[in-house]
C-alpha cells in the first residue's frame, strides 16, 4: 500500500488464534505493514498476560475508545469479530464458518 493508505484487516480466527502472530509476521516481512490487533477484553484483564500480548503482537484492548484513538492516529488495524469463540472452535463447528453469534460491534 501507499504510505498514506490505512487498512482495516478483518479476519476469521484459526483454531487457538495461532493465525495472529503468523499473519502479522508474514505481512510485515513481505509488505512492511504492521496492523495493530484489537484484542479480547479477557486478554487485558489478566495481569502479566496483557503485557505479553501487547509486547508480542502489539495488541490493544478492543474497546471502541481504543479503536477510535488508533484510527485517528492513522494506524492500520486488525480485528477478528468472532473473538475467542471463533478461536476456540469446536471440532463439530463447520469449517471456515463465521461464528459471531449475537455480537455486534465491540464486546
CSV table of N, CA and C in Angstrom, one decimal:
chain,number,residue,atom,x,y,z
A,1,UNK,N,0.8,-1.2,0.0
A,1,UNK,CA,0.0,0.0,0.0
A,1,UNK,C,0.9,1.3,0.0
A,2,UNK,N,0.3,2.3,-0.5
A,2,UNK,CA,0.9,3.6,-0.4
A,2,UNK,C,1.1,4.0,1.0
A,3,UNK,N,2.2,4.8,1.4
A,3,UNK,CA,2.4,5.2,2.7
A,3,UNK,C,1.3,5.8,3.4
A,4,UNK,N,0.4,6.6,2.7
A,4,UNK,CA,-0.7,7.3,3.3
A,4,UNK,C,-1.9,6.4,3.5
A,5,UNK,N,-2.0,5.3,2.8
A,5,UNK,CA,-3.2,4.4,2.9
A,5,UNK,C,-3.2,3.7,4.2
A,6,UNK,N,-4.4,3.6,4.8
A,6,UNK,CA,-4.5,2.9,6.0
A,6,UNK,C,-5.5,1.8,5.8
A,7,UNK,N,-5.3,0.6,6.4
A,7,UNK,CA,-6.0,-0.6,6.1
A,7,UNK,C,-6.7,-1.2,7.3
A,8,UNK,N,-7.9,-1.6,7.2
A,8,UNK,CA,-8.6,-2.3,8.3
A,8,UNK,C,-8.6,-3.8,7.8
A,9,UNK,N,-7.9,-4.7,8.5
A,9,UNK,CA,-7.9,-6.1,8.2
A,9,UNK,C,-8.9,-6.8,9.1
A,10,UNK,N,-9.8,-7.6,8.5
A,10,UNK,CA,-10.8,-8.3,9.2
A,10,UNK,C,-10.6,-9.8,8.9
A,11,UNK,N,-10.5,-10.6,10.0
A,11,UNK,CA,-10.2,-12.0,9.8
A,11,UNK,C,-11.2,-12.9,10.5
A,12,UNK,N,-11.1,-14.2,10.2
A,12,UNK,CA,-11.8,-15.3,10.8
A,12,UNK,C,-10.7,-16.1,11.5
A,13,UNK,N,-10.8,-16.2,12.8
A,13,UNK,CA,-9.7,-16.9,13.6
A,13,UNK,C,-9.6,-18.3,13.2
A,14,UNK,N,-8.3,-18.8,13.1
A,14,UNK,CA,-8.0,-20.2,13.0
A,14,UNK,C,-8.1,-20.7,14.5
A,15,UNK,N,-8.1,-22.0,14.6
A,15,UNK,CA,-8.2,-22.6,15.9
A,15,UNK,C,-7.0,-22.1,16.8
A,16,UNK,N,-7.4,-21.8,18.0
A,16,UNK,CA,-6.5,-21.3,19.1
A,16,UNK,C,-5.9,-20.0,18.8
A,17,UNK,N,-6.3,-19.3,17.7
A,17,UNK,CA,-5.8,-18.0,17.4
A,17,UNK,C,-4.3,-17.9,17.0
A,18,UNK,N,-3.8,-19.1,16.5
A,18,UNK,CA,-2.4,-19.1,16.1
A,18,UNK,C,-2.1,-18.3,14.9
A,19,UNK,N,-3.2,-17.9,14.2
A,19,UNK,CA,-3.1,-17.2,13.0
A,19,UNK,C,-2.6,-15.7,13.2
A,20,UNK,N,-2.8,-15.1,14.3
A,20,UNK,CA,-2.5,-13.7,14.6
A,20,UNK,C,-1.0,-13.5,14.4
A,21,UNK,N,-0.1,-14.1,15.3
A,21,UNK,CA,1.3,-13.8,15.1
A,21,UNK,C,1.9,-14.2,13.8
A,22,UNK,N,1.4,-15.3,13.2
A,22,UNK,CA,1.9,-15.7,11.9
A,22,UNK,C,1.5,-14.7,10.8
A,23,UNK,N,0.2,-14.3,10.8
A,23,UNK,CA,-0.2,-13.3,9.9
A,23,UNK,C,0.6,-12.0,10.0
A,24,UNK,N,0.7,-11.5,11.2
A,24,UNK,CA,1.5,-10.2,11.5
A,24,UNK,C,2.9,-10.3,11.0
A,25,UNK,N,3.5,-11.5,11.3
A,25,UNK,CA,4.9,-11.7,10.8
A,25,UNK,C,5.0,-11.6,9.3
A,26,UNK,N,4.2,-12.4,8.7
A,26,UNK,CA,4.2,-12.5,7.2
A,26,UNK,C,3.9,-11.2,6.5
A,27,UNK,N,2.9,-10.5,7.0
A,27,UNK,CA,2.5,-9.2,6.5
A,27,UNK,C,3.6,-8.2,6.6
A,28,UNK,N,4.3,-8.2,7.8
A,28,UNK,CA,5.4,-7.2,8.0
A,28,UNK,C,6.6,-7.6,7.1
A,29,UNK,N,6.9,-8.9,7.1
A,29,UNK,CA,8.1,-9.3,6.3
A,29,UNK,C,7.9,-9.0,4.8
A,30,UNK,N,6.7,-9.3,4.3
A,30,UNK,CA,6.5,-9.1,2.9
A,30,UNK,C,6.3,-7.6,2.5
A,31,UNK,N,5.4,-6.9,3.3
A,31,UNK,CA,5.0,-5.6,2.8
A,31,UNK,C,5.3,-4.5,3.8
A,32,UNK,N,6.0,-4.8,4.9
A,32,UNK,CA,6.3,-3.8,5.9
A,32,UNK,C,5.1,-3.1,6.4
A,33,UNK,N,4.0,-3.8,6.5
A,33,UNK,CA,2.8,-3.3,7.1
A,33,UNK,C,2.5,-4.0,8.4
A,34,UNK,N,2.3,-3.2,9.5
A,34,UNK,CA,2.0,-3.8,10.8
A,34,UNK,C,0.7,-3.2,11.3
A,35,UNK,N,-0.4,-4.0,11.2
A,35,UNK,CA,-1.7,-3.5,11.8
A,35,UNK,C,-1.7,-3.8,13.3
A,36,UNK,N,-2.3,-2.9,14.0
A,36,UNK,CA,-2.5,-3.1,15.5
A,36,UNK,C,-3.7,-4.0,15.7
A,37,UNK,N,-3.5,-5.2,16.3
A,37,UNK,CA,-4.7,-6.0,16.6
A,37,UNK,C,-5.5,-5.5,17.8
A,38,UNK,N,-6.8,-5.5,17.6
A,38,UNK,CA,-7.7,-5.2,18.7
A,38,UNK,C,-8.1,-6.5,19.4
A,39,UNK,N,-7.6,-6.7,20.6
A,39,UNK,CA,-7.8,-8.0,21.3
A,39,UNK,C,-9.0,-8.1,22.2
A,40,UNK,N,-9.3,-9.3,22.6
A,40,UNK,CA,-10.4,-9.5,23.5
A,40,UNK,C,-10.1,-8.9,24.9
A,41,UNK,N,-11.2,-8.4,25.5
A,41,UNK,CA,-11.0,-7.8,26.8
A,41,UNK,C,-10.4,-8.8,27.8
A,42,UNK,N,-10.7,-10.1,27.6
A,42,UNK,CA,-10.1,-11.1,28.6
A,42,UNK,C,-8.6,-11.1,28.6
A,43,UNK,N,-8.0,-10.9,27.5
A,43,UNK,CA,-6.5,-10.8,27.5
A,43,UNK,C,-6.0,-9.7,28.3
A,44,UNK,N,-6.7,-8.6,28.4
A,44,UNK,CA,-6.2,-7.4,29.1
A,44,UNK,C,-6.7,-7.3,30.5
A,45,UNK,N,-7.5,-8.2,30.9
A,45,UNK,CA,-8.0,-8.3,32.3
A,45,UNK,C,-7.0,-9.1,33.2
A,46,UNK,N,-6.2,-9.9,32.5
A,46,UNK,CA,-5.3,-10.8,33.3
A,46,UNK,C,-3.9,-10.1,33.4
A,47,UNK,N,-3.5,-9.9,34.7
A,47,UNK,CA,-2.2,-9.4,34.9
A,47,UNK,C,-1.1,-10.2,34.2
A,48,UNK,N,-0.1,-9.6,33.7
A,48,UNK,CA,1.1,-10.2,33.0
A,48,UNK,C,0.7,-10.6,31.6
A,49,UNK,N,-0.5,-11.3,31.5
A,49,UNK,CA,-0.9,-11.7,30.1
A,49,UNK,C,-1.1,-10.5,29.2
A,50,UNK,N,-1.7,-9.5,29.8
A,50,UNK,CA,-1.9,-8.3,28.9
A,50,UNK,C,-0.6,-7.7,28.5
A,51,UNK,N,0.5,-7.7,29.3
A,51,UNK,CA,1.8,-7.2,28.9
A,51,UNK,C,2.4,-8.1,27.8
A,52,UNK,N,2.2,-9.4,28.0
A,52,UNK,CA,2.8,-10.3,27.0
A,52,UNK,C,2.1,-10.1,25.6
A,53,UNK,N,0.8,-10.1,25.6
A,53,UNK,CA,0.0,-9.9,24.4
A,53,UNK,C,0.4,-8.6,23.7
A,54,UNK,N,0.6,-7.5,24.5
A,54,UNK,CA,0.9,-6.2,23.9
A,54,UNK,C,2.4,-6.3,23.4
A,55,UNK,N,3.3,-6.9,24.1
A,55,UNK,CA,4.7,-7.0,23.7
A,55,UNK,C,4.9,-7.9,22.5
A,56,UNK,N,4.2,-9.0,22.4
A,56,UNK,CA,4.5,-10.0,21.3
A,56,UNK,C,3.8,-9.5,20.0
A,57,UNK,N,2.5,-9.1,20.1
A,57,UNK,CA,1.8,-8.8,18.8
A,57,UNK,C,1.4,-7.4,18.7
A,58,UNK,N,1.6,-6.6,19.7
A,58,UNK,CA,1.2,-5.2,19.7
A,58,UNK,C,-0.2,-4.9,19.9
A,59,UNK,N,-0.9,-5.9,20.4
A,59,UNK,CA,-2.4,-5.8,20.6
A,59,UNK,C,-2.8,-4.8,21.7
A,60,UNK,N,-4.0,-4.2,21.5
A,60,UNK,CA,-4.6,-3.3,22.5
A,60,UNK,C,-6.0,-3.9,22.7
A,61,UNK,N,-6.5,-3.5,23.9
A,61,UNK,CA,-7.8,-3.9,24.3
A,61,UNK,C,-8.8,-3.4,23.3
A,62,UNK,N,-9.7,-4.3,22.8
A,62,UNK,CA,-10.6,-3.9,21.7
A,62,UNK,C,-11.8,-3.2,22.1
A,63,UNK,N,-11.6,-2.0,22.7
A,63,UNK,CA,-12.7,-1.1,23.1
A,63,UNK,C,-12.9,-0.1,21.9
A,64,UNK,N,-14.1,0.4,21.9
A,64,UNK,CA,-14.5,1.4,20.9
A,64,UNK,C,-13.6,2.6,21.0
A,65,UNK,N,-13.2,3.0,22.3
A,65,UNK,CA,-12.3,4.1,22.5
A,65,UNK,C,-10.9,3.9,21.9
A,66,UNK,N,-10.4,2.7,22.2
A,66,UNK,CA,-9.0,2.4,21.6
A,66,UNK,C,-9.1,2.3,20.1
A,67,UNK,N,-10.1,1.8,19.5
A,67,UNK,CA,-10.3,1.8,18.1
A,67,UNK,C,-10.3,3.2,17.5
A,68,UNK,N,-11.1,4.0,18.1
A,68,UNK,CA,-11.2,5.4,17.6
A,68,UNK,C,-9.9,6.1,17.7
A,69,UNK,N,-9.2,5.9,18.8
A,69,UNK,CA,-7.9,6.6,19.0
A,69,UNK,C,-6.8,6.1,18.0
A,70,UNK,N,-6.8,4.8,17.8
A,70,UNK,CA,-5.8,4.3,16.8
A,70,UNK,C,-6.1,4.7,15.4
A,71,UNK,N,-7.4,4.8,15.1
A,71,UNK,CA,-7.8,5.3,13.7
A,71,UNK,C,-7.4,6.7,13.6
A,72,UNK,N,-7.7,7.5,14.6
A,72,UNK,CA,-7.3,9.0,14.5
A,72,UNK,C,-5.8,9.2,14.3
A,73,UNK,N,-5.1,8.3,15.0
A,73,UNK,CA,-3.6,8.4,14.9
A,73,UNK,C,-3.0,7.7,13.6
A,74,UNK,N,-3.9,7.2,12.8
A,74,UNK,CA,-3.5,6.7,11.5
A,74,UNK,C,-2.9,5.3,11.4
A,75,UNK,N,-3.3,4.4,12.4
A,75,UNK,CA,-2.8,3.1,12.5
A,75,UNK,C,-3.6,2.2,11.6
A,76,UNK,N,-2.9,1.1,11.0
A,76,UNK,CA,-3.6,0.0,10.4
A,76,UNK,C,-4.2,-0.8,11.5
A,77,UNK,N,-5.4,-1.4,11.3
A,77,UNK,CA,-6.0,-2.2,12.4
A,77,UNK,C,-6.3,-3.6,11.9
A,78,UNK,N,-6.3,-4.6,12.9
A,78,UNK,CA,-6.6,-6.0,12.6
A,78,UNK,C,-7.7,-6.3,13.6
A,79,UNK,N,-8.8,-6.8,13.1
A,79,UNK,CA,-9.9,-7.2,14.0
A,79,UNK,C,-10.4,-8.6,13.6
A,80,UNK,N,-10.9,-9.3,14.6
A,80,UNK,CA,-11.5,-10.6,14.4
A,80,UNK,C,-12.8,-10.6,15.2
A,81,UNK,N,-13.9,-10.2,14.4
A,81,UNK,CA,-15.2,-10.0,15.1
A,81,UNK,C,-15.7,-11.3,15.8
A,82,UNK,N,-15.3,-12.5,15.4
A,82,UNK,CA,-15.7,-13.7,16.1
A,82,UNK,C,-15.1,-13.9,17.5
A,83,UNK,N,-14.0,-13.1,17.7
A,83,UNK,CA,-13.3,-13.2,19.0
A,83,UNK,C,-12.9,-14.6,19.5
A,84,UNK,N,-12.9,-14.8,20.8
A,84,UNK,CA,-12.4,-16.0,21.3
A,84,UNK,C,-13.3,-17.2,21.0
A,85,UNK,N,-14.6,-17.0,20.7
A,85,UNK,CA,-15.5,-18.1,20.3
A,85,UNK,C,-15.0,-18.7,19.0
A,86,UNK,N,-14.6,-17.8,18.0
A,86,UNK,CA,-14.0,-18.4,16.8
A,86,UNK,C,-12.7,-19.0,17.0
A,87,UNK,N,-11.8,-18.5,17.9
A,87,UNK,CA,-10.5,-19.0,18.1
A,87,UNK,C,-10.6,-20.4,18.8
A,88,UNK,N,-11.6,-20.6,19.6
A,88,UNK,CA,-11.8,-21.9,20.3
A,88,UNK,C,-12.9,-22.7,19.7
A,89,UNK,N,-12.8,-22.8,18.3
A,89,UNK,CA,-13.8,-23.6,17.6
A,89,UNK,C,-13.9,-25.0,18.1
A,90,UNK,N,-15.1,-25.6,18.0
A,90,UNK,CA,-15.3,-27.0,18.3
A,90,UNK,C,-15.0,-27.8,17.1
A,91,UNK,N,-14.6,-29.0,17.2
A,91,UNK,CA,-14.4,-29.9,16.1
A,91,UNK,C,-15.7,-30.1,15.3
A,92,UNK,N,-16.8,-30.0,16.0
A,92,UNK,CA,-18.1,-30.1,15.3
A,92,UNK,C,-18.5,-28.9,14.5
A,93,UNK,N,-17.9,-27.7,14.7
A,93,UNK,CA,-18.2,-26.5,14.0
A,93,UNK,C,-17.9,-26.6,12.5
A,94,UNK,N,-18.7,-26.0,11.7
A,94,UNK,CA,-18.4,-26.0,10.3
A,94,UNK,C,-17.1,-25.3,10.0
A,95,UNK,N,-16.3,-25.9,9.1
A,95,UNK,CA,-15.0,-25.3,8.8
A,95,UNK,C,-15.2,-23.9,8.1
A,96,UNK,N,-14.4,-23.0,8.4
A,96,UNK,CA,-14.4,-21.7,7.8
A,96,UNK,C,-15.7,-20.9,8.0
A,97,UNK,N,-16.5,-21.3,8.9
A,97,UNK,CA,-17.7,-20.5,9.2
A,97,UNK,C,-17.4,-19.4,10.1
A,98,UNK,N,-18.1,-18.3,9.9
A,98,UNK,CA,-18.0,-17.1,10.8
A,98,UNK,C,-18.9,-17.4,12.0
A,99,UNK,N,-18.3,-17.3,13.2
A,99,UNK,CA,-19.1,-17.6,14.4
A,99,UNK,C,-19.2,-16.3,15.2
A,100,UNK,N,-20.2,-15.5,14.9
A,100,UNK,CA,-20.3,-14.2,15.5
A,100,UNK,C,-21.4,-14.2,16.5
A,101,UNK,N,-22.3,-15.1,16.5
A,101,UNK,CA,-23.4,-15.2,17.4
A,101,UNK,C,-24.2,-13.9,17.3
A,102,UNK,N,-24.5,-13.3,18.5
A,102,UNK,CA,-25.2,-12.1,18.6
A,102,UNK,C,-24.3,-10.8,18.7
A,103,UNK,N,-23.0,-11.0,18.5
A,103,UNK,CA,-22.1,-9.9,18.6
A,103,UNK,C,-22.3,-8.9,17.5
A,104,UNK,N,-22.3,-7.7,17.9
A,104,UNK,CA,-22.4,-6.6,17.0
A,104,UNK,C,-21.4,-5.5,17.5
A,105,UNK,N,-20.5,-5.1,16.7
A,105,UNK,CA,-19.6,-4.1,17.2
A,105,UNK,C,-18.6,-4.6,18.2
A,106,UNK,N,-18.3,-3.9,19.2
A,106,UNK,CA,-17.4,-4.2,20.2
A,106,UNK,C,-18.0,-5.0,21.3
A,107,UNK,N,-17.2,-6.0,21.9
A,107,UNK,CA,-17.7,-6.8,23.0
A,107,UNK,C,-18.1,-6.0,24.2
